[in-house]
Coordinates of C-alpha atoms in Angstrom, one line a residue:
X1 CA -38.3 -58.1 65.7
X2 CA -36.5 -55.2 64.0
X3 CA -33.5 -55.6 66.4
X4 CA -33.3 -59.3 65.6
X5 CA -33.6 -58.6 61.8
X6 CA -31.0 -55.9 61.9
X7 CA -28.6 -58.5 63.4
X8 CA -29.3 -61.1 60.7
X9 CA -26.7 -61.5 57.9
X10 CA -28.6 -61.1 54.6
X11 CA -26.2 -63.4 52.9
X12 CA -27.9 -66.4 54.6
X13 CA -31.0 -66.0 52.5
X14 CA -29.5 -66.9 49.1
X15 CA -28.3 -70.1 50.8
X16 CA -31.8 -70.8 52.1
X17 CA -33.3 -70.1 48.7
X18 CA -31.0 -72.6 47.0
X19 CA -31.5 -75.2 49.8
X20 CA -35.3 -74.8 49.3
X21 CA -34.9 -75.4 45.6
X22 CA -32.7 -78.5 46.3
X23 CA -35.3 -80.0 48.5
X24 CA -38.0 -79.3 46.0
X25 CA -36.3 -81.2 43.2
X26 CA -35.4 -84.1 45.6
X27 CA -38.8 -84.6 47.1
X28 CA -41.4 -83.4 44.6
X29 CA -42.6 -84.4 41.2
X30 CA -41.9 -81.3 39.1
X31 CA -43.0 -80.3 35.6
X32 CA -40.6 -80.4 32.6
X33 CA -40.8 -80.2 28.8
X34 CA -39.8 -83.6 27.5
X35 CA -37.5 -83.9 30.5
X36 CA -36.0 -80.4 30.2
X37 CA -36.1 -78.1 33.3
X38 CA -36.9 -74.7 31.9
X39 CA -35.1 -71.8 33.6
X40 CA -35.3 -68.1 32.9
X41 CA -33.2 -65.3 34.2
X42 CA -34.1 -61.6 34.3
X43 CA -33.3 -58.5 36.3
X44 CA -35.4 -55.7 37.7
X45 CA -34.9 -52.5 39.6
X46 CA -36.2 -52.3 43.2
X47 CA -37.1 -48.9 44.7
X48 CA -35.5 -48.6 48.1
X49 CA -36.2 -46.3 51.1
X50 CA -34.5 -42.9 50.7
X51 CA -32.1 -43.3 53.6
X52 CA -28.4 -42.3 53.6
X53 CA -27.4 -45.9 54.2
X54 CA -29.3 -47.2 51.2
X55 CA -27.9 -44.4 49.0
X56 CA -24.3 -45.3 50.0
X57 CA -24.9 -49.1 49.6
X58 CA -26.9 -49.2 46.3
X59 CA -26.6 -45.7 44.7
X60 CA -28.9 -44.4 42.0
X61 CA -29.0 -43.0 38.5
X62 CA -27.8 -39.6 37.5
X63 CA -29.6 -37.2 35.1
X64 CA -29.6 -33.6 34.1
X65 CA -30.7 -32.4 37.5
X66 CA -29.1 -35.1 39.7
X67 CA -25.5 -34.7 38.6
X68 CA -23.8 -36.2 41.7
X69 CA -24.2 -39.3 43.8
X70 CA -24.8 -37.2 46.9
X71 CA -27.9 -35.7 45.2
X72 CA -29.6 -39.0 44.6
X73 CA -33.1 -39.0 46.1
X74 CA -34.3 -42.5 45.2
X75 CA -31.8 -45.3 45.7
X76 CA -32.4 -48.5 43.7
X77 CA -31.2 -52.1 43.8
X78 CA -30.7 -54.4 40.8
X79 CA -32.4 -57.6 41.7
X80 CA -31.9 -60.8 39.6
X81 CA -33.5 -64.2 40.0
X82 CA -33.1 -67.6 38.3
X83 CA -36.6 -69.1 38.2
X84 CA -38.0 -72.4 37.1
X85 CA -40.9 -71.1 35.0
X86 CA -42.8 -74.3 34.9
X87 CA -42.8 -74.9 38.7
X88 CA -42.7 -71.3 39.9
X89 CA -39.7 -72.0 42.1
X90 CA -36.7 -69.6 42.4
X91 CA -33.3 -71.4 42.4
X92 CA -31.2 -68.4 43.2
X93 CA -31.5 -64.6 43.9
X94 CA -29.2 -61.7 44.1
X95 CA -29.6 -58.1 45.3
X96 CA -26.9 -55.8 44.0
X97 CA -26.2 -52.0 43.6
X98 CA -28.3 -50.5 40.9
X99 CA -25.5 -50.1 38.3
X100 CA -24.5 -53.8 38.4
X101 CA -24.7 -55.5 35.0
X102 CA -27.2 -58.3 34.6
X103 CA -25.0 -60.7 32.7
X104 CA -22.4 -61.1 35.4
X105 CA -25.3 -61.8 37.8
X106 CA -26.5 -64.6 35.5
X107 CA -23.1 -66.2 35.6
X108 CA -23.1 -66.0 39.4
X109 CA -26.6 -67.6 39.4
X110 CA -25.3 -70.5 37.3
X111 CA -22.2 -70.9 39.4
X112 CA -24.2 -71.0 42.6
X113 CA -26.6 -73.6 41.2
X114 CA -24.0 -75.8 39.5
X115 CA -24.3 -78.6 42.0
X116 CA -28.1 -78.4 42.0
X117 CA -28.3 -78.6 38.2
X118 CA -25.7 -81.4 37.7
X119 CA -27.1 -84.4 36.0
X120 CA -30.3 -82.6 34.9
X121 CA -31.4 -81.5 31.4
X122 CA -31.4 -77.7 31.7
X123 CA -32.8 -75.2 29.2
X124 CA -32.1 -71.5 29.8
X125 CA -34.3 -68.7 28.4
X126 CA -33.0 -65.1 28.3
X127 CA -34.0 -61.8 26.7
X128 CA -32.0 -59.8 24.2
X129 CA -29.7 -58.2 26.8
X130 CA -28.1 -61.5 27.7
X131 CA -27.2 -62.6 24.1
X132 CA -23.5 -63.2 23.6
X133 CA -21.1 -65.8 22.2
X134 CA -19.6 -66.1 25.6
X135 CA -22.9 -67.2 27.2
X136 CA -23.3 -69.8 24.4
X137 CA -19.8 -71.1 25.2
X138 CA -20.5 -71.2 28.9
X139 CA -23.8 -73.1 28.4
X140 CA -22.2 -75.6 26.0
X141 CA -19.3 -76.1 28.4
X142 CA -21.7 -77.1 31.2
X143 CA -24.1 -78.9 28.8
X144 CA -27.0 -76.4 29.2
X145 CA -29.2 -75.4 26.3
X146 CA -29.7 -71.7 25.6
X147 CA -32.5 -69.8 23.9
X148 CA -32.1 -66.0 23.6
X149 CA -33.7 -63.3 21.5
X150 CA -31.0 -61.6 19.4
X151 CA -30.4 -57.9 19.0
X152 CA -30.8 -56.5 15.5
X153 CA -27.0 -56.0 15.0
X154 CA -25.9 -59.5 16.4
X155 CA -24.0 -61.3 13.6
X156 CA -26.0 -59.3 11.1
X157 CA -24.3 -60.6 7.9
X158 CA -24.6 -64.3 8.9
X159 CA -28.2 -63.9 10.1
X160 CA -29.2 -62.2 6.9
X161 CA -28.5 -65.4 4.9
X162 CA -31.0 -67.4 7.0
X163 CA -34.5 -67.5 5.5
X164 CA -36.6 -69.0 8.3
X165 CA -34.7 -71.6 10.3
X166 CA -31.0 -72.4 9.8
X167 CA -27.5 -72.4 11.3
X168 CA -24.7 -69.9 11.4
X169 CA -21.0 -70.6 12.2
X170 CA -19.0 -68.2 14.3
X171 CA -15.2 -68.3 13.9
X172 CA -13.1 -67.3 16.9
X173 CA -10.1 -65.2 15.9
X174 CA -7.5 -63.7 18.2
X175 CA -9.4 -60.4 18.6
X176 CA -12.6 -62.3 19.6
X177 CA -10.7 -64.4 22.1
X178 CA -9.3 -61.3 23.8
X179 CA -12.8 -59.9 24.2
X180 CA -14.0 -63.0 26.2
X181 CA -13.9 -62.1 29.9
X182 CA -14.2 -65.6 31.5
X183 CA -11.1 -67.8 31.5
X184 CA -13.1 -71.0 31.2
X185 CA -15.0 -69.7 28.1
X186 CA -11.8 -68.5 26.5
X187 CA -10.0 -71.8 27.0
X188 CA -13.0 -73.7 25.6
X189 CA -13.2 -71.3 22.6
X190 CA -9.5 -71.9 21.9
X191 CA -10.2 -75.7 21.7
X192 CA -13.2 -75.6 19.4
X193 CA -12.3 -72.3 17.5
X194 CA -15.9 -72.1 16.1
X195 CA -19.4 -72.2 17.3
X196 CA -22.5 -73.4 15.5
X197 CA -25.7 -71.5 16.5
X198 CA -29.2 -72.1 15.3
X199 CA -31.1 -69.0 14.1
X200 CA -34.9 -68.8 14.0
X201 CA -36.8 -65.9 12.4
X202 CA -40.3 -64.9 13.2
X203 CA -42.7 -62.3 11.8
X204 CA -46.0 -61.3 13.4
X205 CA -48.5 -58.5 13.1
X206 CA -51.1 -57.0 15.4
X207 CA -53.5 -54.1 15.5
X208 CA -54.2 -52.1 18.7
X209 CA -58.0 -52.0 19.3
X210 CA -60.1 -49.7 21.5
X211 CA -59.4 -46.5 19.5
X212 CA -61.9 -44.3 17.6
X213 CA -59.6 -44.0 14.6
X214 CA -58.5 -47.1 12.7
X215 CA -54.9 -48.0 13.5
X216 CA -52.4 -49.5 11.0
X217 CA -51.0 -52.9 11.6
X218 CA -47.8 -53.1 13.6
X219 CA -45.2 -55.5 12.1
X220 CA -42.5 -57.0 14.2
X221 CA -39.5 -59.1 13.0
X222 CA -37.7 -61.0 15.7
X223 CA -34.7 -63.3 15.6
X224 CA -33.9 -66.0 18.1
X225 CA -30.6 -67.8 18.7
X226 CA -30.4 -71.2 20.3
X227 CA -28.6 -74.5 20.4
X228 CA -31.8 -76.6 20.7
X229 CA -32.0 -79.2 17.9
X230 CA -34.6 -79.0 15.1
X231 CA -35.5 -82.6 15.7
X232 CA -36.7 -81.8 19.2
X233 CA -38.0 -78.3 18.9
X234 CA -39.5 -76.8 15.7
X235 CA -39.4 -73.1 14.8
X236 CA -42.9 -72.6 16.2
X237 CA -41.8 -74.4 19.4
X238 CA -38.9 -71.9 19.8
X239 CA -41.2 -68.9 19.4
X240 CA -43.7 -70.3 21.9
X241 CA -40.9 -71.1 24.4
X242 CA -39.6 -67.6 24.3
X243 CA -42.8 -65.6 24.3
X244 CA -44.9 -67.9 26.6
X245 CA -42.4 -69.6 29.0
X246 CA -39.9 -66.7 29.3
X247 CA -42.7 -64.3 30.1
X248 CA -43.3 -66.3 33.3
X249 CA -40.1 -64.7 34.7
X250 CA -41.7 -61.3 34.2
X251 CA -44.9 -62.6 35.9
X252 CA -42.7 -63.7 38.8
X253 CA -41.5 -60.2 39.3
X254 CA -45.1 -58.9 39.0
X255 CA -46.1 -61.3 41.8
X256 CA -43.1 -60.4 44.0
X257 CA -43.5 -56.7 43.6
X258 CA -47.3 -56.5 43.7
X259 CA -48.8 -59.4 45.5
X260 CA -45.9 -59.7 48.0
X261 CA -45.3 -56.0 48.1
X262 CA -41.5 -56.3 47.7
X263 CA -41.0 -52.5 47.5
X264 CA -42.8 -51.8 50.8
X265 CA -40.3 -51.6 53.6
X266 CA -40.4 -51.1 57.3
X267 CA -37.0 -49.6 57.8
X268 CA -34.2 -47.8 56.0
X269 CA -31.4 -50.0 57.4
X270 CA -29.4 -52.2 55.1
X271 CA -29.8 -55.5 56.8
X272 CA -33.5 -55.1 57.3
X273 CA -34.2 -54.0 53.8
X274 CA -32.2 -56.7 52.1
X275 CA -33.5 -59.4 54.4
X276 CA -37.1 -58.3 53.6
X277 CA -36.3 -58.5 49.9
X278 CA -34.9 -61.9 50.1
X279 CA -37.7 -63.1 52.4
X280 CA -40.3 -62.1 49.9
X281 CA -38.4 -63.8 47.1
X282 CA -38.4 -67.0 49.2
X283 CA -42.1 -66.5 49.9
X284 CA -42.7 -66.6 46.2
X285 CA -41.3 -70.1 45.9
X286 CA -43.6 -71.3 48.7
X287 CA -46.5 -69.7 46.9
X288 CA -45.3 -71.3 43.6
X289 CA -45.5 -74.8 45.1
X290 CA -49.1 -74.1 46.3
X291 CA -49.9 -72.7 42.8
X292 CA -48.6 -75.9 41.1
X293 CA -50.5 -78.1 43.5
X294 CA -53.7 -76.1 43.1
X295 CA -53.4 -76.3 39.3
X296 CA -53.0 -80.1 39.6
X297 CA -56.2 -80.4 41.7
X298 CA -58.1 -78.2 39.3
X299 CA -57.0 -80.2 36.2
X300 CA -57.9 -83.4 38.1
X301 CA -61.4 -82.1 38.7
X302 CA -61.7 -81.1 35.0
X303 CA -60.5 -84.6 34.0
X304 CA -63.1 -86.1 36.3
X305 CA -65.8 -83.9 34.6
X306 CA -66.9 -82.3 37.8
X307 CA -70.2 -80.4 37.0
X308 CA -69.7 -76.7 36.2
X309 CA -65.9 -77.0 35.7
X310 CA -65.3 -78.5 32.3
X311 CA -68.1 -76.4 30.5
X312 CA -66.4 -73.0 30.9
X313 CA -65.7 -70.4 28.2
X314 CA -62.1 -69.7 29.1
X315 CA -59.2 -71.6 30.5
X316 CA -58.7 -71.0 34.2
X317 CA -55.6 -70.8 36.3
X318 CA -55.1 -70.4 40.1
X319 CA -55.3 -66.9 41.5
X320 CA -51.8 -66.1 42.6
X321 CA -52.8 -63.1 44.6
X322 CA -55.2 -65.2 46.6
X323 CA -52.4 -67.8 47.2
X324 CA -50.0 -65.0 48.3
X325 CA -52.5 -63.5 50.7
X326 CA -53.3 -67.0 52.1
X327 CA -49.7 -67.7 52.8
X328 CA -49.0 -64.4 54.4
X329 CA -52.2 -64.2 56.5
X330 CA -52.6 -67.8 57.6
X331 CA -51.0 -67.9 61.0
X332 CA -51.2 -71.7 61.2
X333 CA -49.2 -72.1 58.0
X334 CA -46.6 -69.6 59.1
X335 CA -46.2 -71.5 62.4
X336 CA -45.8 -74.7 60.5
X337 CA -43.0 -73.2 58.4
X338 CA -41.3 -71.9 61.5
X339 CA -41.5 -75.3 63.1
X340 CA -43.5 -74.3 66.1
X341 CA -46.8 -75.7 65.1
X342 CA -47.8 -78.2 67.7
X343 CA -51.0 -80.1 67.3
X344 CA -52.3 -83.7 67.1
X345 CA -50.6 -86.0 64.5
X346 CA -52.0 -85.6 61.1
X347 CA -53.6 -82.2 61.8
X348 CA -51.1 -80.2 59.7
X349 CA -51.5 -82.6 56.8
X350 CA -55.3 -82.2 56.9
X351 CA -54.9 -78.4 57.1
X352 CA -52.5 -78.3 54.1
X353 CA -54.9 -80.4 52.1
X354 CA -57.7 -78.0 52.9
X355 CA -55.5 -75.0 52.0
X356 CA -54.6 -76.6 48.6
X357 CA -58.3 -77.4 47.9
X358 CA -59.3 -73.8 48.8
X359 CA -56.6 -72.3 46.5
X360 CA -57.6 -74.6 43.7
X361 CA -61.2 -73.2 43.7
X362 CA -60.1 -69.6 43.5
X363 CA -59.4 -69.2 39.9
X364 CA -59.0 -66.5 37.2
X365 CA -59.8 -66.8 33.5
X366 CA -57.2 -66.5 30.8
X367 CA -58.9 -64.6 28.0
X368 CA -57.0 -64.8 24.7
X369 CA -56.4 -61.5 22.9
X370 CA -57.3 -59.3 25.9
X371 CA -55.8 -55.9 25.9
X372 CA -55.8 -53.2 28.6
X373 CA -55.6 -49.6 27.5
X374 CA -52.3 -48.4 28.8
X375 CA -52.2 -44.7 27.8
X376 CA -55.1 -42.2 27.9
X377 CA -56.8 -44.1 30.8
X378 CA -59.0 -41.8 32.9
X379 CA -59.2 -42.1 36.7
X380 CA -61.0 -40.2 39.3
X381 CA -58.0 -40.0 41.7
X382 CA -54.2 -40.6 41.6
X383 CA -53.7 -44.3 42.7
X384 CA -51.5 -44.8 45.8
X385 CA -50.2 -48.1 44.4
X386 CA -48.2 -47.4 41.2
X387 CA -48.3 -51.0 40.0
X388 CA -52.1 -50.9 39.7
X389 CA -52.0 -48.2 37.0
X390 CA -52.5 -50.3 34.0
X391 CA -49.7 -52.7 34.5
X392 CA -47.0 -50.1 33.9
X393 CA -44.6 -49.0 36.6
X394 CA -45.1 -45.4 37.5
X395 CA -46.5 -43.9 34.3
X396 CA -46.9 -40.1 33.9
X397 CA -50.2 -38.8 35.0
X398 CA -51.8 -35.5 33.8
X399 CA -54.5 -33.5 35.5
X400 CA -57.8 -33.3 33.5
X401 CA -59.4 -30.0 34.5
X402 CA -62.5 -30.3 32.4
X403 CA -63.5 -33.8 33.7
X404 CA -62.1 -33.2 37.2
X405 CA -59.9 -36.3 37.1
X406 CA -56.6 -37.7 36.0
X407 CA -55.3 -39.5 32.9
X408 CA -52.2 -41.6 32.1
X409 CA -50.0 -40.2 29.4
X410 CA -47.3 -41.8 27.3
X411 CA -43.7 -40.9 28.0

């Protein structure tokens, strides 16, 4: 298996991922928001095996002790995905060296998926690191809608004039045009010479619980920039879109890294490592379709008022970990995907229906306002899986000599 995988060209997997997404939109009823396909893009670092080939291909970060590329001990890859957050399907994926910027990877995603998205109403959600006038120009040029959280210094003077929900106008002068890196965006900016952007401001407060001493309220002021119209999406809709829907892209990385164990490798060779990464990203899309189907079956049982389902305290969603384990462990399902499952006609349909029904009955509650203590958490032993330590990746752990245990500490 390793010999065959080492001979496989990893570049074939992005093609398969895009082809999978194309078949999904052609043959399935997918969820939208008033006809809008909601996409989100985000990047993450993937820890790779410490082999010389990985260090040469992907590199790592330097610090005070690691002052040269040859001294890098932990190579990392910058992974980026374009995901449909409503249907849990990944449209495109890229695995690049660790110092690759995320914004060029987003443009590459959109270029790769241009034919797939043609003729569809597309809404793109991005965090504050993607915000730029050039991205607004690109989305307007291709008739996409963009929602991005703004950095504090973005168009500070114009934003200060907006009270709650309003518009600002950006004028493109010669200096601004020279800063634009994409030729198509520069040509479009020379035609329009200005850009109208909607600005939405939000203020929220929260208090951390679970501490002996009373904590003061934490106040957060956030600014969102978008070209979604006020007639279609109110200011509260914009806030909900960003903080609820965009967070699903973070959840996708959580599932890929944790439930699918994306950072667990069986070799230090480039082809094998990258193929395994892309394979687990593709597996997430398969699990996402099962997740959506399981949710539909559960909601149907709720609508039919099945005893013991509609009278629950919390809202329930399918257990993604159970779905991932079922996809990875069910040999019949894997054989079906590989095209070697040979049985009587109709057997596989019956088997898939049973699998969907089983996944729809393994649920987890969504408890509003729940909060897990991140720092100062005591544990009897150091966990072997870093992602299980309170939802944070690799937090510092200190030895507690008096209690004979360990405790997470803030950085």
